[in-house]
Amino acid sequence: MKTSKSDRRQDSVLRSAIDRIRQDADRLTNSCKIYQETLKELCQITGSPEGFVIEASTEDQFPKLLVTHPVATKTKALDLPYEFKEGIGRLSTLLSSAKPEIFNHPDKSIIDLSFLDLPPIKRMIAIPLIDHDNFYAIICLTNSRLPYEISIVSRCKPLLATSARMQRTLGFKQLSTPNESKWCKTLEDLFQNSQMPMICIDGEQKILRMNIAAEESFLTTLSSSREKLVTEFVYDNMSDGVRSIPLNPNHIDTSTPRRLSLTGRQSLGRTFPILVTSISYQIEQQPEKAALLMIDVSPTHQSLDRQQHDQAQRFQAVSDLAPIGILQSNATWEAEYVNNRWCDICGHDRNEILGLGWINSIHPDEVTRFLESLRETLFSGNEFNGECRFMTPIGNTVWVQFQARPLIDQQGVSCGFSATLLDTTYRKITEEKLKKLAEHDSLTGLSNRPMFHQRLEHALDRMERQGPFALLCLDLDGFKNINDTLGHDSGDLLLIEIAKRLVDCVRSEDTVARLGGDEFMILIEGLPDSSVAANVAEKILSSLEQPTIIGNQEIFISTSIGITFATGQGKCDAKNLIKQADIALYRAKEDGRNNYQYFSPELEEASKARLLLGNSLYRAMKQSEFEVFYQIQAKVSNNQPVGTEALLRWQHPDKGLLAPTAFIPLLEESGLIGPVSRWLWKQAFTDHKRWVDQGLLPEDSHVSINLSPRQLRDSQLIISLESAMAEAGIVSSQVVVELTESSLIADSNTTSQTLRNIKNLGVRLALDDFGTGYSSLTYLKRFSIDIIKIDRTFVQDILTDTDDVAIIQALLALSKSLSITTVAEGVDAAEKLNMLAKWGCELHQGYLLNKPCGSKKLEALLQSACEAGQ
């Protein structure tokens, strides 16, 4: 998310406020002064004309409330009226919740603080000031012009954290008094500023104070450790399970400091060896105390300084030898460190780059845009990555890749950035050269896609002067098979030969391009009439019919061509013309390939309709638009149902109920045929199991499902089919898989193995539409077909056509001799059924039994059939 200019201005004001408070740390010697400065800065940042601080004291049962405000000279006790004490009660919950409270009552006063020279309060935000477990105060900002929002707290969090930390540090100074000795003052300074862990204990070895370094070493806080025995954290080796420390609990020897080798223990339980020096001290007439100074002597800690020194040296060496420039800035973006490579890239020495001098290297034409983009990105907390130009002192332009990451301190405030610089000038120059050279296909030498688009745009621009032009889109037929069988090297040689032949078929001023793979485009400008495009297409078809010899192998190839024209009428742009040629090419492939087709608006409409229908298949899956329809299969002799055939239908929201021929090819093209079929199997098998359990179908009845050619190549087919049967609880003998003759034409080892695997499951195979293809008798033998379904085209005219009668009788005789069950499709009249019964046909299906219908309707039909049979 981008940061607005107002947000960035406010961030700058916030950083300035924190810097002022930190610079005045020596002057802010008590809580009141810290609160006054914090409140003054917060009022300025938030636009609050007034404000005050409520400091909580836990000495009494009810917190003692004190107030200060920006102009107060000292902290005053606040006598709150009753109606505000309830609100303060709500504020006291901030002790535990650490959440701010907002009061916006523009129509009435919340509290009257006139004795503090403050006007009545109508708007207020109360923010708890908390550091670790220490609650210090509630800061109240009041009477802003606009209602307060909770986002104020997040924006001001760094300033609040700074104030709380100063209060925490101030707590360490409580031993200091005007009469303390010079030695005690030295000890106090050491205690506050030392990075060595220090703990002060009394004569009973109870903890009085610990510095920040000790809190970090022992993973605790002073507030949670005060009054605990020091042996919670520092002790001698445990004896009999009791921790101890070799100091007299009733008297601390003040003669000489004592150095002890003890064990340190963190609040989480980790122990480590420490060296403890005990220094006794006494303030005025108070009982003696001891200050414990500790050094972690574990191997890890002992090597820390050496590691840090080694790491610093390694960083300096790596930084100076790095192939990229490195720079680090402070909060005001002044460079504090820069390596040698940065200087080399910019052509300036180190002193010229440090401070704000690094900005002078940015090219004058880009400096404003670059710095604005850099500031916007870093202030939003994101990493900047951009390319720009630098200018050397002698005027040379250097292209650089500039990356920068914001640096954030412990208070969450931005304290600068680190950046890297990579010289990309050589790459830029190379890219420009490659761009000029990259206009031709590297394999064939023809124009490539970018160059062809450029030529096409140029032809459109001068069409008014040069006249109409034609665009031919070509695709080689069966090129993938050549690549798969002969290898890609042979495929490349074939493409080179095809490119030569295409060039020979056109004029020198025409453009032949290879767009990729086996796709070519030809641009023919200055057409006198449309017959020129047809003549070129005919020449191409004739030329490619000639065989190509590659590695002693004779290769035959053909092409399909789509043609469109640009005449200056209608929508005529490069993208649309290419699409039109591609649509015509698709029609040429549909019409048998090795031909050419012209584009027409009707073709485009058909293509759009097909595309929309294909795209909506994905929606149909998600929104359960597919349905399973069933058609009963029954015995010819007595019309008793023996099974059903499951048929897929699509209830399209706009087009209504669609037959399989309208969308099954699209399912195969899109690859959705697999998941849709698995869904159909689950529904069909579940319905069949229910009907058998209800007695509507006999135990040995079956349900037929259809497989497409694509599914026969699916490696997961057998697993999916077996899983669907097991999930529905039916046995394999209750399933029949129907295949068309066309799916067996392209016989392969994969298809044969898949059919054998289906048979091994115990599932029967049925050959659908039998008699309409060719080589049918071969299929019966090769694939062990169990059932043949006589196509409806033979059944529909058996009452009048003697040829159909002869064909059916022959098929029935063949099936009987091979022990193959026969099913007659399309039986719609009792007279036809009687003739089939007379000829020995076993099963039938068709409108005489039922039209394809959904599961509920079919269940009602089966129920009626059962009741009629009873």
PDB file of N, CA and C in Angstrom, residues 565-609:
ATOM      1  N   PHE A 565      -8.925 -11.369 -45.671  1.00  0.00           N
ATOM      2  CA  PHE A 565      -8.568 -10.195 -46.481  1.00  0.00           C
ATOM      3  C   PHE A 565      -8.754  -8.927 -45.664  1.00  0.00           C
ATOM      4  N   ALA A 566      -7.878  -7.955 -45.896  1.00  0.00           N
ATOM      5  CA  ALA A 566      -8.019  -6.619 -45.322  1.00  0.00           C
ATOM      6  C   ALA A 566      -8.387  -5.681 -46.455  1.00  0.00           C
ATOM      7  N   THR A 567      -9.627  -5.167 -46.409  1.00  0.00           N
ATOM      8  CA  THR A 567     -10.113  -4.305 -47.492  1.00  0.00           C
ATOM      9  C   THR A 567     -10.345  -2.883 -47.041  1.00  0.00           C
ATOM     10  N   GLY A 568     -10.147  -2.624 -45.732  1.00  0.00           N
ATOM     11  CA  GLY A 568     -10.400  -1.278 -45.227  1.00  0.00           C
ATOM     12  C   GLY A 568     -11.813  -1.090 -44.728  1.00  0.00           C
ATOM     13  N   GLN A 569     -12.644  -2.095 -44.852  1.00  0.00           N
ATOM     14  CA  GLN A 569     -14.019  -2.010 -44.378  1.00  0.00           C
ATOM     15  C   GLN A 569     -14.164  -2.860 -43.118  1.00  0.00           C
ATOM     16  N   GLY A 570     -14.985  -2.371 -42.205  1.00  0.00           N
ATOM     17  CA  GLY A 570     -15.220  -3.096 -40.963  1.00  0.00           C
ATOM     18  C   GLY A 570     -14.012  -3.025 -40.040  1.00  0.00           C
ATOM     19  N   LYS A 571     -14.023  -3.924 -39.045  1.00  0.00           N
ATOM     20  CA  LYS A 571     -12.942  -3.955 -38.059  1.00  0.00           C
ATOM     21  C   LYS A 571     -11.717  -4.568 -38.690  1.00  0.00           C
ATOM     22  N   CYS A 572     -10.676  -3.756 -38.844  1.00  0.00           N
ATOM     23  CA  CYS A 572      -9.503  -4.206 -39.599  1.00  0.00           C
ATOM     24  C   CYS A 572      -8.239  -3.796 -38.843  1.00  0.00           C
ATOM     25  N   ASP A 573      -7.841  -4.590 -37.870  1.00  0.00           N
ATOM     26  CA  ASP A 573      -6.584  -4.356 -37.174  1.00  0.00           C
ATOM     27  C   ASP A 573      -5.800  -5.651 -37.160  1.00  0.00           C
ATOM     28  N   ALA A 574      -4.515  -5.588 -36.811  1.00  0.00           N
ATOM     29  CA  ALA A 574      -3.623  -6.738 -36.908  1.00  0.00           C
ATOM     30  C   ALA A 574      -4.112  -7.910 -36.072  1.00  0.00           C
ATOM     31  N   LYS A 575      -4.488  -7.634 -34.841  1.00  0.00           N
ATOM     32  CA  LYS A 575      -4.919  -8.711 -33.954  1.00  0.00           C
ATOM     33  C   LYS A 575      -6.160  -9.407 -34.498  1.00  0.00           C
ATOM     34  N   ASN A 576      -7.111  -8.626 -34.986  1.00  0.00           N
ATOM     35  CA  ASN A 576      -8.350  -9.209 -35.493  1.00  0.00           C
ATOM     36  C   ASN A 576      -8.109  -9.999 -36.780  1.00  0.00           C
ATOM     37  N   LEU A 577      -7.218  -9.502 -37.653  1.00  0.00           N
ATOM     38  CA  LEU A 577      -6.929 -10.210 -38.903  1.00  0.00           C
ATOM     39  C   LEU A 577      -6.291 -11.572 -38.629  1.00  0.00           C
ATOM     40  N   ILE A 578      -5.360 -11.609 -37.695  1.00  0.00           N
ATOM     41  CA  ILE A 578      -4.719 -12.881 -37.357  1.00  0.00           C
ATOM     42  C   ILE A 578      -5.749 -13.852 -36.790  1.00  0.00           C
ATOM     43  N   LYS A 579      -6.647 -13.344 -35.987  1.00  0.00           N
ATOM     44  CA  LYS A 579      -7.689 -14.206 -35.423  1.00  0.00           C
ATOM     45  C   LYS A 579      -8.596 -14.752 -36.533  1.00  0.00           C
ATOM     46  N   GLN A 580      -8.933 -13.911 -37.485  1.00  0.00           N
ATOM     47  CA  GLN A 580      -9.784 -14.362 -38.584  1.00  0.00           C
ATOM     48  C   GLN A 580      -9.095 -15.456 -39.409  1.00  0.00           C
ATOM     49  N   ALA A 581      -7.824 -15.270 -39.710  1.00  0.00           N
ATOM     50  CA  ALA A 581      -7.091 -16.288 -40.462  1.00  0.00           C
ATOM     51  C   ALA A 581      -7.002 -17.589 -39.684  1.00  0.00           C
ATOM     52  N   ASP A 582      -6.857 -17.483 -38.374  1.00  0.00           N
ATOM     53  CA  ASP A 582      -6.771 -18.673 -37.531  1.00  0.00           C
ATOM     54  C   ASP A 582      -8.109 -19.412 -37.497  1.00  0.00           C
ATOM     55  N   ILE A 583      -9.225 -18.672 -37.484  1.00  0.00           N
ATOM     56  CA  ILE A 583     -10.545 -19.297 -37.512  1.00  0.00           C
ATOM     57  C   ILE A 583     -10.749 -20.053 -38.828  1.00  0.00           C
ATOM     58  N   ALA A 584     -10.334 -19.435 -39.925  1.00  0.00           N
ATOM     59  CA  ALA A 584     -10.445 -20.106 -41.220  1.00  0.00           C
ATOM     60  C   ALA A 584      -9.557 -21.350 -41.268  1.00  0.00           C
ATOM     61  N   LEU A 585      -8.360 -21.285 -40.662  1.00  0.00           N
ATOM     62  CA  LEU A 585      -7.472 -22.439 -40.600  1.00  0.00           C
ATOM     63  C   LEU A 585      -8.128 -23.583 -39.832  1.00  0.00           C
ATOM     64  N   TYR A 586      -8.796 -23.257 -38.746  1.00  0.00           N
ATOM     65  CA  TYR A 586      -9.480 -24.285 -37.948  1.00  0.00           C
ATOM     66  C   TYR A 586     -10.559 -24.980 -38.775  1.00  0.00           C
ATOM     67  N   ARG A 587     -11.279 -24.207 -39.573  1.00  0.00           N
ATOM     68  CA  ARG A 587     -12.306 -24.803 -40.420  1.00  0.00           C
ATOM     69  C   ARG A 587     -11.663 -25.719 -41.473  1.00  0.00           C
ATOM     70  N   ALA A 588     -10.499 -25.318 -42.020  1.00  0.00           N
ATOM     71  CA  ALA A 588      -9.805 -26.157 -42.999  1.00  0.00           C
ATOM     72  C   ALA A 588      -9.410 -27.495 -42.389  1.00  0.00           C
ATOM     73  N   LYS A 589      -8.982 -27.481 -41.140  1.00  0.00           N
ATOM     74  CA  LYS A 589      -8.625 -28.734 -40.469  1.00  0.00           C
ATOM     75  C   LYS A 589      -9.866 -29.581 -40.215  1.00  0.00           C
ATOM     76  N   GLU A 590     -10.988 -28.933 -39.859  1.00  0.00           N
ATOM     77  CA  GLU A 590     -12.225 -29.680 -39.632  1.00  0.00           C
ATOM     78  C   GLU A 590     -12.721 -30.334 -40.916  1.00  0.00           C
ATOM     79  N   ASP A 591     -12.424 -29.709 -42.055  1.00  0.00           N
ATOM     80  CA  ASP A 591     -12.909 -30.212 -43.338  1.00  0.00           C
ATOM     81  C   ASP A 591     -11.948 -31.225 -43.976  1.00  0.00           C
ATOM     82  N   GLY A 592     -11.098 -31.835 -43.197  1.00  0.00           N
ATOM     83  CA  GLY A 592     -10.276 -32.919 -43.710  1.00  0.00           C
ATOM     84  C   GLY A 592      -8.829 -32.589 -43.939  1.00  0.00           C
ATOM     85  N   ARG A 593      -8.425 -31.344 -43.688  1.00  0.00           N
ATOM     86  CA  ARG A 593      -7.026 -30.930 -43.846  1.00  0.00           C
ATOM     87  C   ARG A 593      -6.618 -30.939 -45.329  1.00  0.00           C
ATOM     88  N   ASN A 594      -5.380 -30.496 -45.577  1.00  0.00           N
ATOM     89  CA  ASN A 594      -4.827 -30.398 -46.931  1.00  0.00           C
ATOM     90  C   ASN A 594      -5.768 -29.614 -47.860  1.00  0.00           C
ATOM     91  N   ASN A 595      -6.301 -28.497 -47.339  1.00  0.00           N
ATOM     92  CA  ASN A 595      -7.154 -27.632 -48.146  1.00  0.00           C
ATOM     93  C   ASN A 595      -7.071 -26.221 -47.578  1.00  0.00           C
ATOM     94  N   TYR A 596      -7.717 -25.267 -48.234  1.00  0.00           N
ATOM     95  CA  TYR A 596      -7.754 -23.898 -47.707  1.00  0.00           C
ATOM     96  C   TYR A 596      -9.196 -23.436 -47.603  1.00  0.00           C
ATOM     97  N   GLN A 597      -9.430 -22.546 -46.636  1.00  0.00           N
ATOM     98  CA  GLN A 597     -10.766 -22.011 -46.394  1.00  0.00           C
ATOM     99  C   GLN A 597     -10.656 -20.501 -46.195  1.00  0.00           C
ATOM    100  N   TYR A 598     -11.706 -19.796 -46.639  1.00  0.00           N
ATOM    101  CA  TYR A 598     -11.781 -18.350 -46.452  1.00  0.00           C
ATOM    102  C   TYR A 598     -12.505 -18.039 -45.138  1.00  0.00           C
ATOM    103  N   PHE A 599     -12.113 -16.932 -44.537  1.00  0.00           N
ATOM    104  CA  PHE A 599     -12.833 -16.477 -43.353  1.00  0.00           C
ATOM    105  C   PHE A 599     -14.160 -15.844 -43.753  1.00  0.00           C
ATOM    106  N   SER A 600     -15.169 -16.058 -42.890  1.00  0.00           N
ATOM    107  CA  SER A 600     -16.463 -15.404 -43.069  1.00  0.00           C
ATOM    108  C   SER A 600     -17.013 -15.066 -41.693  1.00  0.00           C
ATOM    109  N   PRO A 601     -17.902 -14.060 -41.601  1.00  0.00           N
ATOM    110  CA  PRO A 601     -18.503 -13.728 -40.298  1.00  0.00           C
ATOM    111  C   PRO A 601     -19.203 -14.922 -39.663  1.00  0.00           C
ATOM    112  N   GLU A 602     -19.792 -15.794 -40.488  1.00  0.00           N
ATOM    113  CA  GLU A 602     -20.473 -16.966 -39.940  1.00  0.00           C
ATOM    114  C   GLU A 602     -19.479 -17.894 -39.235  1.00  0.00           C
ATOM    115  N   LEU A 603     -18.286 -18.019 -39.828  1.00  0.00           N
ATOM    116  CA  LEU A 603     -17.255 -18.826 -39.177  1.00  0.00           C
ATOM    117  C   LEU A 603     -16.884 -18.258 -37.809  1.00  0.00           C
ATOM    118  N   GLU A 604     -16.787 -16.935 -37.737  1.00  0.00           N
ATOM    119  CA  GLU A 604     -16.420 -16.284 -36.475  1.00  0.00           C
ATOM    120  C   GLU A 604     -17.483 -16.505 -35.416  1.00  0.00           C
ATOM    121  N   GLU A 605     -18.739 -16.396 -35.801  1.00  0.00           N
ATOM    122  CA  GLU A 605     -19.824 -16.605 -34.843  1.00  0.00           C
ATOM    123  C   GLU A 605     -19.797 -18.037 -34.326  1.00  0.00           C
ATOM    124  N   ALA A 606     -19.586 -18.998 -35.255  1.00  0.00           N
ATOM    125  CA  ALA A 606     -19.527 -20.395 -34.831  1.00  0.00           C
ATOM    126  C   ALA A 606     -18.339 -20.635 -33.895  1.00  0.00           C
ATOM    127  N   SER A 607     -17.216 -19.985 -34.196  1.00  0.00           N
ATOM    128  CA  SER A 607     -16.033 -20.136 -33.352  1.00  0.00           C
ATOM    129  C   SER A 607     -16.262 -19.538 -31.968  1.00  0.00           C
ATOM    130  N   LYS A 608     -16.912 -18.376 -31.921  1.00  0.00           N
ATOM    131  CA  LYS A 608     -17.201 -17.746 -30.627  1.00  0.00           C
ATOM    132  C   LYS A 608     -18.128 -18.626 -29.802  1.00  0.00           C
ATOM    133  N   ALA A 609     -19.174 -19.159 -30.488  1.00  0.00           N
ATOM    134  CA  ALA A 609     -20.129 -20.004 -29.766  1.00  0.00           C
ATOM    135  C   ALA A 609     -19.432 -21.230 -29.192  1.00  0.00           C
TER     136      ALA A 609
END
